[in-house]
Amino acid sequence: MPYTTFNRNEFDTFEQPMFFGEQVNVARYDQQKHKIFENLIEKQLSFFWRPEEVDLTNDRKDFLDLPDHEKHIFVSNLKYQTLLDSVQGRSPNVALLPVVSLPELETWIETWSFSETIHSRSYTHIVRNIVPNPSVIFDDITRNEFITRRAESVTRYYDDFIYLSNYYIQLGEGTHRINDEIVEVNLHELKRRMYLMLVSVNVLEAIRFYVSFACSFAFAERAKMEGNAKIIKLIARDEALHLTGTQHMLQIMARGKDDPEFAEIAEECKDDVIRIFTEAAVQEKEWAEYLFKDGSMIGLNKDILCQYVEYITNQRIGALGFDRIFTSRSNPLPWINSWLNSDNVQVAPQESEISSYLVGAIDSEVDTNDLGDFDL
Amino acid sequence: MPAPAQGHYRSGLAPEQDTTTFELDGGLTDAQPDFELEALVAEPALGPAQTELWLPDTDPEHPQPSPQLELDGMAPPLYHIRLDDGREARFQHAANLLSSLEAQNIDVHFQCREGYCGSCRAQLLDGEVHYAEEPMAWLNEGEILLCCCIPRSNLHIRLQD
């Protein structure tokens, strides 16, 4: 069944699974099978922000003053974040939209990806502020072998799924001969790849991002690169929401709530889930080693970051109903909570550092003392 | 003639009653306004940024305006919270279970405090809770989200480790 942008069939939305059912037609939200996705969309919209709202002028000065090994930590971390959001800004759309069957889920996927593009734009905003030539940083993302190794593990499950799903959309199930290559398209295998892909997305959002957030906040904890941390706070708030979205998809699947076949797949893939989480933790630890290869920074070193990787991996796999992988229990970076807490995020433009609101501004606070030498 | 709107005049008085004299030239010798364009003292060094962040300066378990229903002349009901590791707490005035536990030195994982991240999920072993707003995070059977619920009975809970 080739993809159509407007499915003419008439069908009952409530009968449709999240994916691989009827293709969507009317983008209507009056009847919703999974209302949570509508709630997520509304929450995400209420989070809207723009990178330019955050003033980064002090970061430039801070960055120039950082010792070389800390510059390495900061820039490498930023490259990794850029890579992750480059992937997340397009992949959910490319992978999931062609096979989605519920309009509210379709819109959530679009909203989700869109907010990742804001994150990508904010990295450019940061890079422009800290170095005269942004290409030095961006070009290295595809050249540096440590970063490309990260890219391989981040994109593998996406690419595996998209490869097969493209054939499925064009040719349907069966054994196809394409350019002298035999391609076996089987819906069960496709669903399995989708499930593993969502697990790997969950790992990306729930572990990989948080490790990078820890580095960004560690600078700000010492009152360095605070503008950057402010942006990362906004990103972290969005990611916490995306994480919830992905957890919902995975749990709805695992419970067979709309497609019993996915429940079987979730059962089959239990070992794979543990493997994906464990692999990610190992990769993040290797990354920590690369970050701190020339020296640690005050408040964060390789060991603490590795402990944080274990802690956050335990937390996230626990949220999916699995047992802990590592023995560590407590959060080695307790201060990170106050950075991740959205109460601290200023959203209204007049509250944040948007400069246009400050032009010609006066101090409007009047105290009785101000009128002290005022005679009538 | 209608009285001019108040606030047009700095003294707040009608013009005929306004005895304040403004001298444009040289009249302000001893009453210079008390401000400086630049602070004379250096700004204090920036402390760790965390001090600007959310640190509760009130005790949520102390009576203060709360989202709980106001009952005239009656204190909100007092509930007993028992953790499965043996620790105990009480809940009466707090806005949610999370801040109540924190105020009683029981550390709980948290992040968003708004019900969408799911960091503070806990097992409800016994009792009943109420959500003022439906939480968005995924909750398994028997799990509660501490940041957005209040007890409706005595509780027995298990925190995530």
Coordinates of C-alpha atoms in Angstrom, one line a residue, chain B residues 21-114:
Chain B
T21 CA 8.4 74.0 43.8
F22 CA 10.6 72.8 41.0
E23 CA 13.6 75.0 40.3
L24 CA 15.2 74.3 37.0
D25 CA 18.4 76.1 37.6
G26 CA 20.6 75.4 40.6
G27 CA 17.8 74.6 42.9
L28 CA 18.8 71.1 43.6
T29 CA 22.0 71.7 45.5
D30 CA 21.4 69.8 48.7
A31 CA 18.7 67.5 47.5
Q32 CA 20.5 65.6 44.8
P33 CA 18.6 62.5 44.0
D34 CA 20.2 59.5 45.6
F35 CA 21.5 57.4 42.7
E36 CA 24.7 56.7 40.9
L37 CA 25.1 55.7 37.3
E38 CA 27.7 53.2 38.2
A39 CA 27.8 51.3 41.5
L40 CA 30.7 52.6 43.6
V41 CA 31.3 49.2 45.2
A42 CA 32.3 46.3 43.0
E43 CA 29.5 43.9 42.5
P44 CA 29.8 40.9 44.8
A45 CA 31.5 38.0 43.0
L46 CA 28.9 35.7 41.5
G47 CA 28.2 32.8 43.8
P48 CA 27.5 29.4 42.5
A49 CA 24.5 29.7 40.2
Q50 CA 22.6 27.1 42.2
T51 CA 21.9 29.6 44.9
E52 CA 19.7 31.4 42.5
L53 CA 17.8 28.3 41.8
W54 CA 14.9 26.7 43.5
L55 CA 15.6 26.2 47.1
P56 CA 12.6 26.0 49.3
D57 CA 12.7 28.8 51.8
T58 CA 9.5 27.8 53.5
D59 CA 8.6 24.6 55.2
P60 CA 5.8 23.1 53.2
E61 CA 4.6 21.2 56.2
H62 CA 4.0 24.5 58.0
P63 CA 0.6 26.1 57.7
Q64 CA 0.5 28.5 54.8
P65 CA -1.7 29.1 51.8
S66 CA -2.0 25.8 50.0
P67 CA -4.0 24.4 47.1
Q68 CA -5.9 22.2 49.5
L69 CA -9.5 23.0 50.0
E70 CA -9.9 25.7 52.7
L71 CA -12.2 24.4 55.4
D72 CA -13.4 27.2 57.6
G73 CA -12.0 26.9 61.1
M74 CA -10.8 23.4 60.5
A75 CA -7.2 22.2 59.9
P76 CA -6.8 20.0 56.9
P77 CA -6.8 16.3 57.8
L78 CA -3.6 14.8 59.0
Y79 CA -2.4 11.7 57.2
H80 CA 0.3 9.3 58.2
I81 CA 2.8 8.2 55.6
R82 CA 4.7 5.0 56.1
L83 CA 7.7 4.1 53.9
D84 CA 8.5 0.4 53.5
D85 CA 12.0 1.1 54.7
G86 CA 10.6 2.0 58.1
R87 CA 10.8 5.8 57.8
E88 CA 7.7 7.7 58.6
A89 CA 6.3 11.1 57.8
R90 CA 3.1 13.0 58.1
F91 CA 1.1 15.0 55.6
Q92 CA -1.2 17.9 56.4
H93 CA -0.5 21.2 54.8
A94 CA 1.8 20.6 51.9
A95 CA 0.8 21.2 48.3
N96 CA 1.9 17.7 47.3
L97 CA 3.4 14.6 48.7
L98 CA 6.8 15.3 47.2
S99 CA 7.4 18.6 49.0
S100 CA 6.0 17.2 52.2
L101 CA 8.5 14.3 52.2
E102 CA 11.3 16.6 51.3
A103 CA 10.5 18.9 54.2
Q104 CA 10.7 15.9 56.5
N105 CA 14.2 15.0 55.2
I106 CA 13.1 12.2 53.0
D107 CA 15.0 12.4 49.7
V108 CA 13.0 11.6 46.6
H109 CA 14.2 11.7 43.0
F110 CA 12.6 14.6 41.2
Q111 CA 13.0 16.6 38.1
C112 CA 10.0 18.6 36.6
R113 CA 7.7 18.7 39.7
E114 CA 4.9 19.1 37.3

